[in-house]
Tab-separated table of C-alpha atoms in Angstrom:
chain	number	residue	atom	x	y	z
A	1	ASP	CA	-3.843	2.525	7.814
A	2	SER	CA	-3.898	-1.132	8.168
A	3	GLY	CA	-1.152	-1.832	11.652
A	4	VAL	CA	1.381	-2.659	10.064
A	5	THR	CA	4.477	-1.096	10.385
A	6	GLN	CA	7.255	-1.244	8.025
A	7	THR	CA	10.345	0.517	8.299
A	8	PRO	CA	12.678	1.865	7.262
A	9	LYS	CA	10.776	3.582	3.865
A	10	HIS	CA	13.277	3.869	1.889
A	11	LEU	CA	16.977	2.121	1.896
A	12	ILE	CA	20.065	2.585	-0.817
A	13	THR	CA	23.383	0.872	-0.651
A	14	ALA	CA	25.164	-0.767	-2.999
A	15	THR	CA	25.988	-4.310	-3.982
A	16	GLY	CA	26.982	-6.174	-1.921
A	17	GLN	CA	26.094	-4.887	1.096
A	18	ARG	CA	23.796	-6.151	3.300
A	19	VAL	CA	20.953	-4.704	4.931
A	20	THR	CA	18.636	-5.938	7.129
A	21	LEU	CA	13.875	-4.646	7.099
A	22	ARG	CA	11.725	-4.893	10.253
A	23	CYS	CA	8.356	-5.317	10.064
A	24	SER	CA	6.021	-4.971	12.978
A	25	PRO	CA	2.551	-6.519	12.739
A	26	ARG	CA	-0.868	-5.967	13.525
A	27	SER	CA	-1.512	-6.684	17.039
A	28	GLY	CA	-2.908	-10.110	17.903
A	29	ASP	CA	-1.604	-11.501	14.322
A	30	LEU	CA	-0.017	-14.457	14.597
A	31	SER	CA	1.603	-15.012	10.921
A	32	VAL	CA	4.156	-12.570	9.098
A	33	TYR	CA	4.539	-12.897	5.592
A	34	TRP	CA	6.889	-11.583	3.363
A	35	TYR	CA	6.919	-10.738	-0.467
A	36	GLN	CA	9.195	-8.488	-3.353
A	37	GLN	CA	7.922	-6.554	-5.187
A	38	SER	CA	10.222	-5.885	-8.836
A	39	LEU	CA	9.123	-4.544	-11.745
A	40	ASP	CA	9.414	-7.449	-13.884
A	41	GLN	CA	9.132	-10.033	-11.423
A	42	GLY	CA	5.522	-8.208	-10.210
A	43	LEU	CA	4.409	-9.760	-6.644
A	44	GLN	CA	6.241	-12.509	-5.353
A	45	PHE	CA	5.943	-14.232	-2.422
A	46	LEU	CA	9.434	-15.200	-0.458
A	47	ILE	CA	8.663	-16.718	3.050
A	48	GLN	CA	6.140	-17.104	5.958
A	49	TYR	CA	5.608	-17.460	9.228
A	50	TYR	CA	3.747	-18.427	12.099
A	51	ASN	CA	4.496	-17.868	15.979
A	52	GLY	CA	7.690	-17.698	15.534
A	53	GLU	CA	8.489	-20.557	12.749
A	54	GLU	CA	9.364	-20.889	9.246
A	55	ARG	CA	5.697	-21.860	7.777
A	56	ALA	CA	6.658	-22.228	3.627
A	57	LYS	CA	9.193	-20.742	2.078
A	58	GLY	CA	8.524	-19.063	-1.889
A	59	ASN	CA	11.502	-17.768	-4.025
A	60	ILE	CA	13.692	-16.105	-2.092
A	61	LEU	CA	17.049	-16.915	-2.340
A	62	GLU	CA	19.710	-17.868	-0.355
A	63	ARG	CA	21.334	-14.902	0.817
A	64	PHE	CA	17.953	-13.369	1.946
A	65	SER	CA	17.331	-15.391	5.611
A	66	ALA	CA	13.987	-14.098	7.989
A	67	GLN	CA	13.489	-14.853	10.838
A	68	GLN	CA	10.185	-14.293	13.457
A	69	PHE	CA	11.034	-12.769	16.917
A	70	PRO	CA	8.711	-13.630	19.804
A	71	ASP	CA	7.277	-10.105	20.698
A	72	LEU	CA	6.448	-11.364	16.761
A	73	HIS	CA	8.197	-8.958	14.549
A	74	SER	CA	10.129	-10.097	11.589
A	75	GLU	CA	13.305	-9.206	10.368
A	76	LEU	CA	13.925	-10.520	6.029
A	77	ASN	CA	17.635	-9.854	5.933
A	78	LEU	CA	19.338	-9.388	2.630
A	79	SER	CA	22.505	-9.817	1.624
A	80	SER	CA	25.093	-9.260	-1.219
A	81	LEU	CA	23.087	-7.317	-2.976
A	82	GLU	CA	22.681	-6.797	-6.269
A	83	LEU	CA	21.364	-4.804	-8.749
A	84	GLY	CA	18.588	-6.516	-9.448
A	85	ASP	CA	17.822	-7.022	-5.398
A	86	SER	CA	16.122	-3.484	-5.891
A	87	ALA	CA	12.969	-4.236	-5.171
A	88	LEU	CA	9.701	-2.835	-3.044
A	89	TYR	CA	9.503	-4.938	-0.457
A	90	PHE	CA	5.995	-5.854	1.887
A	91	CYS	CA	5.684	-7.624	4.557
A	92	ALA	CA	1.670	-8.083	5.230
A	93	SER	CA	0.344	-10.065	8.590
A	94	SER	CA	-2.818	-11.954	9.206
A	95	GLN	CA	-4.039	-13.807	12.382
A	96	GLY	CA	-3.270	-16.859	11.939
A	97	GLY	CA	-2.562	-18.931	7.836
A	98	GLY	CA	-3.660	-19.912	4.836
A	99	ARG	CA	-7.551	-18.549	4.814
A	100	GLN	CA	-6.581	-15.445	6.425
A	101	PRO	CA	-7.721	-12.205	5.505
A	102	GLN	CA	-3.693	-10.208	4.558
A	103	HIS	CA	-3.088	-7.464	5.613
A	104	PHE	CA	-0.120	-5.322	4.121
A	105	GLY	CA	2.723	-2.767	5.562
A	106	ASP	CA	3.422	0.132	3.237
A	107	GLY	CA	6.915	-1.448	2.218
A	108	THR	CA	10.177	-0.740	2.203
A	109	ARG	CA	11.678	0.666	-0.717
A	110	LEU	CA	15.215	-0.650	-1.727
A	111	SER	CA	18.164	0.689	-4.169
A	112	ILE	CA	20.712	-0.466	-5.067
A	113	LEU	CA	23.118	1.571	-6.799
B	1	GLY	CA	0.040	-24.921	-7.041
B	2	ILE	CA	-2.727	-23.030	-7.690
B	3	GLN	CA	-2.369	-20.864	-10.788
B	4	VAL	CA	-4.234	-17.586	-11.469
B	5	GLU	CA	-4.846	-15.360	-13.953
B	6	GLN	CA	-6.719	-11.538	-14.381
B	7	SER	CA	-8.087	-9.851	-16.980
B	8	PRO	CA	-8.062	-7.622	-17.958
B	9	PRO	CA	-3.823	-6.795	-17.991
B	10	ASP	CA	-4.242	-3.041	-18.992
B	11	LEU	CA	-7.457	-1.545	-19.007
B	12	ILE	CA	-7.639	2.131	-19.580
B	13	LEU	CA	-11.701	4.598	-18.894
B	14	GLN	CA	-12.872	7.326	-18.722
B	15	GLU	CA	-13.923	9.276	-15.791
B	16	GLY	CA	-17.443	8.082	-15.212
B	17	ALA	CA	-17.237	4.354	-16.038
B	18	ASN	CA	-17.862	1.416	-15.515
B	19	SER	CA	-15.527	-1.965	-15.533
B	20	THR	CA	-15.477	-5.553	-14.414
B	21	LEU	CA	-12.256	-6.862	-13.259
B	22	ARG	CA	-11.914	-10.664	-13.481
B	23	CYS	CA	-10.082	-13.439	-11.546
B	24	ASN	CA	-9.907	-16.893	-11.868
B	25	PHE	CA	-8.066	-19.516	-10.191
B	26	SER	CA	-7.146	-23.174	-11.223
B	27	ASP	CA	-8.203	-25.159	-7.505
B	28	SER	CA	-10.311	-24.854	-5.306
B	29	VAL	CA	-10.352	-22.335	-2.521
B	30	ASN	CA	-12.176	-20.938	1.042
B	31	ASN	CA	-11.469	-17.365	0.786
B	32	LEU	CA	-10.772	-14.455	-1.865
B	33	GLN	CA	-9.627	-11.683	-1.524
B	34	TRP	CA	-8.693	-8.045	-3.685
B	35	PHE	CA	-6.800	-5.498	-3.010
B	36	HIS	CA	-5.421	-2.206	-4.410
B	37	GLN	CA	-1.637	-0.828	-5.739
B	38	ASN	CA	-2.442	3.086	-5.758
B	39	PRO	CA	0.323	4.491	-7.620
B	40	TRP	CA	2.586	5.419	-4.038
B	41	GLY	CA	2.810	1.688	-3.914
B	42	GLN	CA	0.446	0.894	-1.188
B	43	LEU	CA	-1.351	-1.912	-1.232
B	44	ILE	CA	-4.999	-1.556	0.531
B	45	ASN	CA	-7.499	-4.619	1.563
B	46	LEU	CA	-10.157	-4.440	-0.270
B	47	PHE	CA	-12.588	-7.120	-0.004
B	48	TYR	CA	-12.035	-10.173	1.445
B	49	ILE	CA	-14.660	-12.680	-0.170
B	50	PRO	CA	-15.050	-16.458	-0.163
B	51	SER	CA	-18.678	-16.470	-2.676
B	52	GLY	CA	-21.385	-14.463	-2.383
B	53	THR	CA	-21.426	-10.407	-3.476
B	54	LYS	CA	-20.136	-7.622	-0.767
B	55	GLN	CA	-20.628	-3.888	-1.960
B	56	ASN	CA	-18.366	-1.148	-0.535
B	57	GLY	CA	-19.436	1.982	-2.394
B	58	ARG	CA	-18.853	2.415	-5.656
B	59	LEU	CA	-16.540	-1.012	-5.076
B	60	SER	CA	-18.480	-4.510	-4.899
B	61	ALA	CA	-17.583	-7.604	-5.922
B	62	THR	CA	-18.705	-11.131	-6.307
B	63	THR	CA	-16.726	-14.480	-6.422
B	64	VAL	CA	-18.453	-17.754	-7.113
B	65	ALA	CA	-16.245	-20.160	-6.059
B	66	THR	CA	-17.670	-23.943	-7.639
B	67	GLU	CA	-16.819	-22.774	-10.964
B	68	ARG	CA	-13.938	-21.179	-9.582
B	69	TYR	CA	-13.931	-17.494	-10.751
B	70	SER	CA	-14.296	-13.728	-8.617
B	71	LEU	CA	-15.215	-10.252	-10.026
B	72	LEU	CA	-14.490	-7.004	-9.110
B	73	TYR	CA	-16.436	-4.025	-10.701
B	74	ILE	CA	-15.808	-0.137	-9.823
B	75	SER	CA	-18.926	1.892	-10.867
B	76	SER	CA	-18.485	5.585	-12.456
B	77	SER	CA	-14.269	5.418	-11.776
B	78	GLN	CA	-12.638	7.706	-10.623
B	79	THR	CA	-9.159	9.005	-11.038
B	80	THR	CA	-7.723	7.801	-7.959
B	81	ASP	CA	-9.688	4.288	-8.389
B	82	SER	CA	-5.930	4.236	-10.754
B	83	GLY	CA	-3.498	1.928	-10.020
B	84	VAL	CA	-2.976	-1.994	-10.302
B	85	TYR	CA	-6.061	-4.499	-9.037
B	86	PHE	CA	-4.138	-8.075	-7.065
B	87	CYS	CA	-6.480	-10.800	-6.352
B	88	ILE	CA	-6.147	-13.088	-3.919
B	89	PRO	CA	-7.134	-16.320	-4.357
B	90	TYR	CA	-6.568	-18.793	-0.311
B	91	THR	CA	-6.077	-22.013	-0.363
B	92	GLY	CA	-5.594	-23.595	2.424
B	93	GLY	CA	-1.890	-23.705	1.747
B	94	PHE	CA	0.573	-22.067	3.755
B	95	LYS	CA	2.001	-19.747	-0.162
B	96	THR	CA	0.195	-16.820	-1.232
B	97	ILE	CA	-0.023	-16.461	-5.108
B	98	PHE	CA	-0.844	-13.293	-6.595
B	99	GLY	CA	-2.451	-12.951	-10.124
B	100	ALA	CA	-0.224	-10.472	-12.337
B	101	GLY	CA	-2.715	-7.713	-11.642
B	102	THR	CA	-5.040	-5.095	-14.192
B	103	ARG	CA	-3.514	-1.929	-14.569
B	104	LEU	CA	-6.265	0.867	-14.424
B	105	PHE	CA	-5.795	4.514	-15.864
B	106	VAL	CA	-8.522	6.634	-15.212
B	107	LYS	CA	-8.903	9.840	-18.082
B	108	ALA	CA	-9.908	12.771	-15.946
């Protein structure tokens, strides 16, 4: 058990819809990272937050947004969903950022029908 | 940004065999992490290793930061070792770059 909790584990929805994925980091970790893993793209870094502030952006679409709340949990919002958004979405946390080891949640499997 | 290359891309082993997985990276790194993604999709942390060698049971890892590579050794492989192995080299920046992974299948 990594200590990182992601909910829900599975999500099935339709094109055009909006969903919210939730992540609770390990106790004491200030950084949260979001990743997307699709069959044809591998593991892609989306965005990182540190203590409530955005620190780095990767290949995150404009239809996607994220935030980290004062209690350090984070949410990833995906809107206007397309079939290609079907993927496994991971959250990871670390104490700091940049060189600290990351610990991954079990992921949310999103299926768009 | 840093480029990460993992080899081989695919590997099939007979149970009990040994293997070496390689992670090459293009820039200086502060640290490096190896993960195993099991067939259920979970990402399991194996090693966090800036330099030198670490061992954990049948697995060990060696990072030679000056030569920009890391190796993951799997000895006496088991079917439960199947999955994809990823490395993440840490440069001190905030974007995380994964290698494409090595897909391992261990036959019983």
